[in-house]
Tab-separated table of C-alpha atoms and ligand atoms in Angstrom:
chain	number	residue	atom	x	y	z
Y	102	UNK	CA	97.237	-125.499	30.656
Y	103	UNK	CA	94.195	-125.085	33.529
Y	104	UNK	CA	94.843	-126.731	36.744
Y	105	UNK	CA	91.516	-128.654	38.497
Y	106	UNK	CA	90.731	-129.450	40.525
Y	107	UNK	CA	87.684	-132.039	41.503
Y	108	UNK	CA	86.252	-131.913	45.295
Y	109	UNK	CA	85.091	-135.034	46.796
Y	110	UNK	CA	85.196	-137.007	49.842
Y	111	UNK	CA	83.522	-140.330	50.156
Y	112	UNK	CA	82.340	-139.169	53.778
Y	113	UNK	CA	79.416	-137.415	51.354
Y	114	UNK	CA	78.329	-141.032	50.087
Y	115	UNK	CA	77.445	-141.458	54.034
Y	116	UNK	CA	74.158	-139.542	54.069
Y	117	UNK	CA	71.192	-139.152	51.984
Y	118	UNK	CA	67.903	-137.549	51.801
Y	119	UNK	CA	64.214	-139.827	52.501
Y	120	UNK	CA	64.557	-142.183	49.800
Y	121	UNK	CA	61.319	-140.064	47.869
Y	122	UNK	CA	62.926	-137.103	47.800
Y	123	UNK	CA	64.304	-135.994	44.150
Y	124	UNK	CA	67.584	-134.838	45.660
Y	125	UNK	CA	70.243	-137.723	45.425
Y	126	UNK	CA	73.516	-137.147	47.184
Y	127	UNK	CA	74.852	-140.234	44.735
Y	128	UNK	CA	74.856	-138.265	41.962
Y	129	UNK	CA	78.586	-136.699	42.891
Y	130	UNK	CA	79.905	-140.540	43.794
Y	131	UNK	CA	79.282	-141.569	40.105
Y	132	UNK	CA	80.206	-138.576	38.587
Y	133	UNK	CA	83.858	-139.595	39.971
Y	134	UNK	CA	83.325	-143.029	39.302
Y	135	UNK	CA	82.715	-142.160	35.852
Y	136	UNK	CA	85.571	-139.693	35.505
Y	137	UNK	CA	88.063	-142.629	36.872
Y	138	UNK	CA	86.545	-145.160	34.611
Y	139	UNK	CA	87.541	-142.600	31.541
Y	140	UNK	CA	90.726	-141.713	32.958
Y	141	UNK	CA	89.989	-138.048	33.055
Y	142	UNK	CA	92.173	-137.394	36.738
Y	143	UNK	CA	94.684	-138.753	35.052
Y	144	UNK	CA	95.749	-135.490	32.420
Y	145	UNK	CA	98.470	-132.912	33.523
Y	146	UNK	CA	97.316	-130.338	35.828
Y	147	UNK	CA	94.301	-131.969	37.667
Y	148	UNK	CA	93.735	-133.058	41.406
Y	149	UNK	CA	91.485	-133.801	43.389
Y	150	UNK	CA	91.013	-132.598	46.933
Y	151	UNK	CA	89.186	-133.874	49.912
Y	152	UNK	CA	86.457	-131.131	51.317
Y	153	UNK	CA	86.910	-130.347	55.366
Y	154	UNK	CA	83.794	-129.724	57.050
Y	155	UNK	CA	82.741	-125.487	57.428
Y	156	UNK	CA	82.241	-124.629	60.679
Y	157	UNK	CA	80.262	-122.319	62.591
Y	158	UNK	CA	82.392	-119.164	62.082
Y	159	UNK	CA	82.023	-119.659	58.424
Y	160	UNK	CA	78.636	-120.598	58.049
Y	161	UNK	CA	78.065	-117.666	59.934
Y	162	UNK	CA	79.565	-115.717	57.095
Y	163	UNK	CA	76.067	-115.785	55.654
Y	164	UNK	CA	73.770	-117.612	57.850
Y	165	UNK	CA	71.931	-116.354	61.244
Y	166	UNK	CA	73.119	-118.224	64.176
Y	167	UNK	CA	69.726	-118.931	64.882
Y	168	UNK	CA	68.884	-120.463	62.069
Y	169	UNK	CA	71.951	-122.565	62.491
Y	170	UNK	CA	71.566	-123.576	66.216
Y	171	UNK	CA	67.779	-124.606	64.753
Y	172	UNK	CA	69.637	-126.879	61.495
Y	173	UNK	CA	71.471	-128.418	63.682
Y	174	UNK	CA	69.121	-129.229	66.927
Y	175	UNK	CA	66.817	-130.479	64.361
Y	176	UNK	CA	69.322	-132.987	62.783
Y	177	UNK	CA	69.570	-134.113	66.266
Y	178	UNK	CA	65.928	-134.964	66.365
Y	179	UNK	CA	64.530	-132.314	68.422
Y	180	UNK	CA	62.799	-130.188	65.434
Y	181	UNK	CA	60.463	-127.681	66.348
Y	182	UNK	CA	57.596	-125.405	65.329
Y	183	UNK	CA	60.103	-122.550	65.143
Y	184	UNK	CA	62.904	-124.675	63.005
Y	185	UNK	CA	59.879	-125.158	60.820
Y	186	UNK	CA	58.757	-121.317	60.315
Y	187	UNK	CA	62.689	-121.712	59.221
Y	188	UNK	CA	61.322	-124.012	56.381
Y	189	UNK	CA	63.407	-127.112	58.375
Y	190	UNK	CA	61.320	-129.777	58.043
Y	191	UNK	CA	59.232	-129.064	55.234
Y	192	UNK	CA	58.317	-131.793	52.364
Y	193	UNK	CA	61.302	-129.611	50.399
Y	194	UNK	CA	63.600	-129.609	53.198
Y	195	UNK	CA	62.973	-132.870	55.464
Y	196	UNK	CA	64.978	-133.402	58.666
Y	197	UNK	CA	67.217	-136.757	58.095
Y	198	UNK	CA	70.185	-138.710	59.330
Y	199	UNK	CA	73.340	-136.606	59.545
Y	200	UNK	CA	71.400	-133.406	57.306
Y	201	UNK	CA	74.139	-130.755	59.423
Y	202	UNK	CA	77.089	-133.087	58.530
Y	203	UNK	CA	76.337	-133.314	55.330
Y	204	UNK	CA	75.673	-129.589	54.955
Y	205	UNK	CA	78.555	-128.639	56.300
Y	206	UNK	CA	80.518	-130.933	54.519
Y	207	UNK	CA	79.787	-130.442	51.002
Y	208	UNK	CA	80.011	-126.820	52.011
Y	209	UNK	CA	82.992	-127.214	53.068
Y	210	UNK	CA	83.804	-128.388	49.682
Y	211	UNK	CA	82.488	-125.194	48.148
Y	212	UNK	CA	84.730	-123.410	50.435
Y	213	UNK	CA	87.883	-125.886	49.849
Y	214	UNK	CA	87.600	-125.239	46.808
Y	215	UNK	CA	87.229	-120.743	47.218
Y	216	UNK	CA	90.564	-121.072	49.569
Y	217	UNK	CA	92.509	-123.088	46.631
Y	218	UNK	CA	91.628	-120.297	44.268
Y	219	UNK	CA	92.360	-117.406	46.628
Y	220	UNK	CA	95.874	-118.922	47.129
Y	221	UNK	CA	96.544	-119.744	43.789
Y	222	UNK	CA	96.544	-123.023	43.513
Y	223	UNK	CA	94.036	-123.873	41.093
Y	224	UNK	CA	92.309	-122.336	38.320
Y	225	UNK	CA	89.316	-124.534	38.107
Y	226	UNK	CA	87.846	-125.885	41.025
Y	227	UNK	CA	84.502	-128.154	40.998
Y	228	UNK	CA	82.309	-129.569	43.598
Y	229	UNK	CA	80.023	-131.305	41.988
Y	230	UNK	CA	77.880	-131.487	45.507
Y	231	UNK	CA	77.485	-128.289	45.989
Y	232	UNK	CA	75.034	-125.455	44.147
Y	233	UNK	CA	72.848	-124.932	47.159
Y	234	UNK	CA	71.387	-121.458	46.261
Y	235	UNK	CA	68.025	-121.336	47.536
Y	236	UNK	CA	69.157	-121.138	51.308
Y	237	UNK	CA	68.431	-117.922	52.898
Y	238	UNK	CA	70.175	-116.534	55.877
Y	239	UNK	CA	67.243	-117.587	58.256
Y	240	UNK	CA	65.511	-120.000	55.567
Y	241	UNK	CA	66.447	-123.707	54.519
Y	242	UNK	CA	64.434	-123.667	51.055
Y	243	UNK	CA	64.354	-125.858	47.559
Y	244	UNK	CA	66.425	-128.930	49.125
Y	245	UNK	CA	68.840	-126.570	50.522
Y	246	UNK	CA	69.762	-126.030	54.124
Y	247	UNK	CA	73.080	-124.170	54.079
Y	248	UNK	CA	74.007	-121.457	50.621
Y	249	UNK	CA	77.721	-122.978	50.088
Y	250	UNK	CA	77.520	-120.938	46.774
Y	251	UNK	CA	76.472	-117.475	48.538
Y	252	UNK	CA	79.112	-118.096	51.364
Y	253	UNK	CA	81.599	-118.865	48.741
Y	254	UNK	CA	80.924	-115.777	46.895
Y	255	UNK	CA	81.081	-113.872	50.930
Y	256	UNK	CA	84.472	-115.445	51.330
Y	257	UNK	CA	86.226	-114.832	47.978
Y	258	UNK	CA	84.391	-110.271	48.718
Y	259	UNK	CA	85.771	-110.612	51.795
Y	260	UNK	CA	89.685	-110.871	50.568
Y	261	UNK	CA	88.910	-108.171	48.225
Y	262	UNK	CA	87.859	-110.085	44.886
Y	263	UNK	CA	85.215	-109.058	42.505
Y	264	UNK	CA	83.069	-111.954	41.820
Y	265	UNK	CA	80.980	-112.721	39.196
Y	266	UNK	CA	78.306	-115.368	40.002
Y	267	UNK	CA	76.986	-117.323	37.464
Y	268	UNK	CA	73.454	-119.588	37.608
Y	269	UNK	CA	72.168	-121.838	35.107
Y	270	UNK	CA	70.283	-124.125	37.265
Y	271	UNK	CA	67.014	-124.184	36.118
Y	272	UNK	CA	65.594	-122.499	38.887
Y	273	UNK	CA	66.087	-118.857	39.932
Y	274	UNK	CA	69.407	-118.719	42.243
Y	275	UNK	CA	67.224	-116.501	44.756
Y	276	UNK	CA	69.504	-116.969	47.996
Y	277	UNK	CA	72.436	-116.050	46.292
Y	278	UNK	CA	70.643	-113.083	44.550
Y	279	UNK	CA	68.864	-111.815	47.539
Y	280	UNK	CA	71.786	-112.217	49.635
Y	281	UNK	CA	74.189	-109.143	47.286
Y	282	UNK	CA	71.476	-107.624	46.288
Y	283	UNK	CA	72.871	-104.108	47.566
Y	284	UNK	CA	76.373	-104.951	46.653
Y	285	UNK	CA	78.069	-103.769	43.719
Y	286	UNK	CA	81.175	-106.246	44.497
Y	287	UNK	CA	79.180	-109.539	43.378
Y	288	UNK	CA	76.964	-109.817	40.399
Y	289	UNK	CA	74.339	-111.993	40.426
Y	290	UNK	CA	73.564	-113.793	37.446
Y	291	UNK	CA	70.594	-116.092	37.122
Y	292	UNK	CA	69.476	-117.946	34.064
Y	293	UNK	CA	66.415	-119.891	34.972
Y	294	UNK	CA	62.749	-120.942	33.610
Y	295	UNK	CA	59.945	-118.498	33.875
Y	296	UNK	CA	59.173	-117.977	37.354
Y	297	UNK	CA	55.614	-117.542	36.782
Y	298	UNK	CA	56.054	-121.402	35.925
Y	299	UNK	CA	58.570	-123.098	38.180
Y	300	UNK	CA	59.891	-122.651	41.848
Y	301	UNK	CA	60.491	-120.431	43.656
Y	302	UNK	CA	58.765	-117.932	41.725
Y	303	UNK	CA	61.389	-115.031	41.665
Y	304	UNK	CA	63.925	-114.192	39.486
Y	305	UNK	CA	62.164	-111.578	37.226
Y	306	UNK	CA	63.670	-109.054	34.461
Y	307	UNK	CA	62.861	-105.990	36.849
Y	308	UNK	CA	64.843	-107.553	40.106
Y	309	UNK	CA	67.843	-105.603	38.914
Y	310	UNK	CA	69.307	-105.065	42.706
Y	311	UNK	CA	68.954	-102.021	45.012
Y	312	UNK	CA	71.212	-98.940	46.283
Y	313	UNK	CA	75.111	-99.443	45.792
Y	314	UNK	CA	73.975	-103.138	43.796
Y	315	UNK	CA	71.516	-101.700	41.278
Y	316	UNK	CA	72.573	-103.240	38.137
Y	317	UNK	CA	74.487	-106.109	39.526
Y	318	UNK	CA	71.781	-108.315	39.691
Y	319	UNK	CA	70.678	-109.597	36.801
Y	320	UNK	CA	67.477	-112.173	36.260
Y	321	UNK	CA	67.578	-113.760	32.896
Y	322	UNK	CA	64.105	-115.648	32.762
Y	323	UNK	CA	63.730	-117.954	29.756
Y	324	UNK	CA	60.684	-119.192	28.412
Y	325	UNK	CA	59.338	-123.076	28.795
Y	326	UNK	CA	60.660	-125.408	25.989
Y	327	UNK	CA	63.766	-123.316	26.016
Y	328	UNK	CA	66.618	-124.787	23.674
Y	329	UNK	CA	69.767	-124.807	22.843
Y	330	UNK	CA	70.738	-122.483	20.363
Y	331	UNK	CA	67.629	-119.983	22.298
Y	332	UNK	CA	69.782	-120.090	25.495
Y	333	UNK	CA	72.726	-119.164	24.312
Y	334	UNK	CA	71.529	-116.291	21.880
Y	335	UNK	CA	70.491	-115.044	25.208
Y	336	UNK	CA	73.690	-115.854	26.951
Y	337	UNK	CA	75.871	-114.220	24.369
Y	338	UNK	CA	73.528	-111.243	24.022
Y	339	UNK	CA	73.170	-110.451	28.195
Y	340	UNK	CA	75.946	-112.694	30.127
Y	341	UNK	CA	78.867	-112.007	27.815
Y	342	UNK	CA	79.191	-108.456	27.485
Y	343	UNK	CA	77.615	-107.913	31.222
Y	344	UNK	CA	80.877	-110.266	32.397
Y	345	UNK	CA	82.671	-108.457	30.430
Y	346	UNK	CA	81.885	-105.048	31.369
Y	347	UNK	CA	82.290	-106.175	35.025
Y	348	UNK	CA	85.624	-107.592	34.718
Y	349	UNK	CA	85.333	-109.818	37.526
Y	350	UNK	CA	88.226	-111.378	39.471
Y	351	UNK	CA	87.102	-114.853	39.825
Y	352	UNK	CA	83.416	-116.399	38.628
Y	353	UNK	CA	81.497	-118.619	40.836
Y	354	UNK	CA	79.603	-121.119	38.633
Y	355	UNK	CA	76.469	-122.712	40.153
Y	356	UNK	CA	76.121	-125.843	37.069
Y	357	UNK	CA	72.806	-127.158	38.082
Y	358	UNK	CA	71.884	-129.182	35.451
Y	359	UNK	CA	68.040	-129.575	35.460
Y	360	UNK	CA	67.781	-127.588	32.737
Y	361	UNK	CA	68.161	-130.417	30.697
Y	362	UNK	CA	65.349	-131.891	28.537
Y	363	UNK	CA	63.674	-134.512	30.120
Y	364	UNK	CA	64.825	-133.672	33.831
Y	365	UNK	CA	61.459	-134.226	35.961
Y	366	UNK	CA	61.092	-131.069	37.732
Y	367	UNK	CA	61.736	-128.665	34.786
Y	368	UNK	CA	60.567	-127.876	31.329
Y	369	UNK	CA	63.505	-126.811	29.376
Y	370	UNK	CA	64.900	-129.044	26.389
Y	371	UNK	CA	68.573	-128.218	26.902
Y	372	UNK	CA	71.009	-130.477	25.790
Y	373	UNK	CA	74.529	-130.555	27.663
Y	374	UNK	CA	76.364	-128.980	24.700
Y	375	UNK	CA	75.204	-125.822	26.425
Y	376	UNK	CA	76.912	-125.674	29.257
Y	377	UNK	CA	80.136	-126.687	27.428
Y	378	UNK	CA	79.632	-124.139	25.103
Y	379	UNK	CA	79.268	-122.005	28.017
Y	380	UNK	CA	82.318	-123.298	30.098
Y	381	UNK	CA	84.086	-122.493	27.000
Y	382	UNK	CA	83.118	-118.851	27.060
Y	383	UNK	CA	83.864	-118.940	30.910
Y	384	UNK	CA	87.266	-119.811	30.688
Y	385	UNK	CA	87.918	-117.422	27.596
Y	386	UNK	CA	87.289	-114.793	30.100
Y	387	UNK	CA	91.041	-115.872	32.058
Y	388	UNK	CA	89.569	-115.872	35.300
Y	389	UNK	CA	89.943	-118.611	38.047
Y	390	UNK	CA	86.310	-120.574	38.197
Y	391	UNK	CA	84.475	-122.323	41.051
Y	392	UNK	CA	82.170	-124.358	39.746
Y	393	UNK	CA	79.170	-126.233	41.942
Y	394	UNK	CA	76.645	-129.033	41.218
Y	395	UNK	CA	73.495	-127.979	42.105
Y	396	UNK	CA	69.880	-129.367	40.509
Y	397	UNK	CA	70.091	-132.342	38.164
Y	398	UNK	CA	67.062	-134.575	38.805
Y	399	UNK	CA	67.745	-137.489	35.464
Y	400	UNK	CA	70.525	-138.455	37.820
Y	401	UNK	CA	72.177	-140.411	34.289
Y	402	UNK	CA	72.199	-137.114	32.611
Y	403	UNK	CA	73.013	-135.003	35.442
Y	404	UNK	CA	76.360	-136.800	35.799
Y	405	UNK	CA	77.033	-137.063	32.056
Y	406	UNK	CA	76.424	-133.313	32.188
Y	407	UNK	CA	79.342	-132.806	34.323
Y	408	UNK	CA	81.385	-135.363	33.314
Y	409	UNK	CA	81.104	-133.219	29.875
Y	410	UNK	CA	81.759	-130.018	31.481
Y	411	UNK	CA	84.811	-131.911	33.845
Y	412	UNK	CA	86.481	-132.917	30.303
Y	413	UNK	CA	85.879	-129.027	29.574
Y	414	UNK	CA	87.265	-127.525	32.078
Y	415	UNK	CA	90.395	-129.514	31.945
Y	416	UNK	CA	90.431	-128.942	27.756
Y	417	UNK	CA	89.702	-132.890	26.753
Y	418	UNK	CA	86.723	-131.757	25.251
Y	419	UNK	CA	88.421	-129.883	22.771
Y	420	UNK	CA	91.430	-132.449	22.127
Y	421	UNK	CA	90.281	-135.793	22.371
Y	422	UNK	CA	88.060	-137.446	20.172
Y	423	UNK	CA	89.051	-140.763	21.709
Y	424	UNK	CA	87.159	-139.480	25.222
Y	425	UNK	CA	83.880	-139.338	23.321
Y	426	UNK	CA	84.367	-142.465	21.501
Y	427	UNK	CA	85.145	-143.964	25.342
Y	428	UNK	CA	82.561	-141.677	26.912
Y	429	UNK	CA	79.967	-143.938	25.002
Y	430	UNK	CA	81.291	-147.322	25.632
Y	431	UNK	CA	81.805	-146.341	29.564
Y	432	UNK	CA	77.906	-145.329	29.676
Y	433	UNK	CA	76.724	-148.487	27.660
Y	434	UNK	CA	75.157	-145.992	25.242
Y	435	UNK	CA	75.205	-148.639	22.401
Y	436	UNK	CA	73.495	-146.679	19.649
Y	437	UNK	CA	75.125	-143.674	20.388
Y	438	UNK	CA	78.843	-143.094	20.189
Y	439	UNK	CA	78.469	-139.495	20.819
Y	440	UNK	CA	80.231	-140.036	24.213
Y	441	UNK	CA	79.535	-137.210	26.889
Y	442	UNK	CA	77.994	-135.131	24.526
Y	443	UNK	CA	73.798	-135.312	24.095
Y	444	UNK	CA	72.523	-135.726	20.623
Y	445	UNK	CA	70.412	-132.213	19.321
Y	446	UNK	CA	66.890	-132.212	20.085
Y	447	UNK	CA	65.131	-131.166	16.755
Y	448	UNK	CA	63.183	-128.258	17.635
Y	449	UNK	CA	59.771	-127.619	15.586
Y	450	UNK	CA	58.896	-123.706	13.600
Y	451	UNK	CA	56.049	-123.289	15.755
Y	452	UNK	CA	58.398	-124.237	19.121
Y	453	UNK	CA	61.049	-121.918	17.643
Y	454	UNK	CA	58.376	-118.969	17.410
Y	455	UNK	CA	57.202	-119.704	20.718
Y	456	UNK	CA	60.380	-119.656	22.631
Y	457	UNK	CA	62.262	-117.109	20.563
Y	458	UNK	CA	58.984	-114.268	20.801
Y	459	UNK	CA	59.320	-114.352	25.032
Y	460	UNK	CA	63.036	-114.330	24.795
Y	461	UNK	CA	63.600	-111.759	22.487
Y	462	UNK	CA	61.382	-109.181	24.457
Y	463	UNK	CA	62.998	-110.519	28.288
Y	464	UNK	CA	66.426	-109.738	26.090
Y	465	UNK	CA	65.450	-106.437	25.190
Y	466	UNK	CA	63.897	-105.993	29.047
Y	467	UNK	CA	66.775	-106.269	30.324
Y	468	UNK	CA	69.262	-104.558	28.235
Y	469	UNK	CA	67.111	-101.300	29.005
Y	470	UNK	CA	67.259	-101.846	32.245
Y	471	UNK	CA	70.587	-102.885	33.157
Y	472	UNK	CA	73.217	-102.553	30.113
Y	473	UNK	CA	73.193	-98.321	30.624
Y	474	UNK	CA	74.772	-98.899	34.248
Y	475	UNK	CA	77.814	-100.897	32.861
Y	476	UNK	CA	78.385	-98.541	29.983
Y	477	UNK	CA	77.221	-100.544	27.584
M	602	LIG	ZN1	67.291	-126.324	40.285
């Protein structure tokens, strides 16, 4: 049996983004809502634990104390051209009420949740609002001010752990890539739509990492109209025997979820079976997981989406048909008793072409460039 974990503090229901920004903080206060409304806290083995806020020594861990003397001026209203060169401020990164406590906070539930597994006290640990991986050191970017995910990933190095980091937001996990790109301690792995067609436009076959870290980095870029059985021919060909070869000591899961069909800012048409399929491979591995939120803009999907991969983690998926009979009832999904689970998306011959021609060649990209490193 897997102990979990589930981070949350209703402190985090206390602040939210300008009310037209895509980002919604909310999304983690139904996700538990939902999960207590199905009884799934209530199994052997799972907890939940309240984040405590990082502080400055931490954050430091991967951000420059300029940058973070600049955050958290600005959050006091007294923003800057300088905090804006910083990309605080921006129509992607807009100064609001409480934007350092938040931060800190649900970074501090990223953390929590790395100090749980480096004492043994958890195998699974998710906080569903964190995921922030565009943040640079010096460089709030993509709705994110402070990288919880990269500092997780500098914390769990730091005691000695080999980490595998895993990103299937739909967007290229550049902050955390960037950030060990010369380290051969943490791989990088990004699954994300075609950069030439989404933000931030990185996240390309040949960014492989540099020096000591060449190899460890590894950009999987999949093609528009990406689905499900597409993604994980990829993930089984690339992320499976790469994790595999590394033999990592823990894996830090960023579970954005806006690669989901229909999600507003993306062009994928995953359904969630994907990431449970792919929490299931994750946990075959035997390694302790931290798992984030992360993107997810079809906030009723986006929660569904993790109350699927919740149920995963803590093997209801696997045993309970009565949770996805309840699952649909709970979400007053009348014509479909599916529960958590989406319903396939029929995919067309000429869609299937498409997709499978550019994934087959980024597959073969990046086998040649990478897989000879690892031995593979
Ligand atoms: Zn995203």
């Amino acid at each position: 049996m897997k102990r979990a974990v589930f981070i949350y503090s209703s402190e985090l229901e206390k602040y939210h983004y300008p009310p037209e920004h895509p980002f919604n903080t909310d999304r983690a206060k139904k996700l538990r809502a939902l999960l207590h409304s199905m009884g799934m806290f209530d199994g052997p083995g799972r907890s939940e634990a309240a984040p405590v806020v990082a502080q400055r020594g931490v954050l430091e861990k991967f951000h420059s104390a300029r940058y973070l003397d600049a955050l958290q001026t600005a959050a006091t209203g007294k923003w800057d051209l300088e905090a804006l060169e910083m990309g605080i401020g921006t129509s992607d990164c807009p100064v609001f009420k409480g934007l350092y406590e938040y931060s800190s906070l649900a970074t501090g539930a990223t953390v929590v949740g790395a100090e749980l597994i480096l004492s043994d006290k958890t195998d699974i640990a998710f906080n569903p609002s964190g995921g922030c991986h565009h943040a640079g050191p010096e460089k709030a970017s993509g709705f994110c001010y402070i990288n919880d995910v990269a500092l997780a990933c500098a914390i769990l190095a730091e005691k000695g752990r080999k980490v595998l980091y895993l990103d299937v937001d739909v967007h290229h996990g550049d902050g955390v890539a960037y950030g060990f790109y010369d380290r051969p301690d943490v791989m990088t792995i990004s699954i994300h739509q075609n950069p030439r067609t989404l933000f931030p436009g990185t996240g390309f076959e040949e960014e492989i990492g540099t020096g000591a870290g060449k190899g460890y980095c590894v950009n999987i870029p999949v093609p528009v109209g990406t689905y499900d059985q597409a993604y994980m021919k990829a993930f089984e060909a690339l992320v499976l025997p790469l994790a595999g070869a590394f033999n990592p000591d823990v894996i830090v899961f960023e579970l954005g979820a806006d690669g989901l069909a229909a999600d507003p800012l993306a062009n994928l048409r995953l359904t969630n079976n994907v990431y449970a399929d792919i929490i299931n491979h994750l946990l075959e591995l035997g390694r302790p997981i931290l798992a984030t939120g992360g993107g997810g803009y079809n906030v009723e999907n986006t929660v569904r989406a993790w109350a699927l991969a919740w149920s995963v983690f803590c093997g209801d998926d696997k045993n309970d048909a009565a949770i996805h009979a309840l699952g649909g009832v709970m979400l007053e999904s009348t014509e479909w008793m599916g529960g958590l689970r989406d319903r396939q998306i029929p995919i067309t011959d000429s869609q299937r072409s498409a997709v499978l021609h550019a994934l087959d060649a980024t597959i073969d990209k990046i086998k040649k460039q990478v897989f000879t490193i690892h031995g593979l």
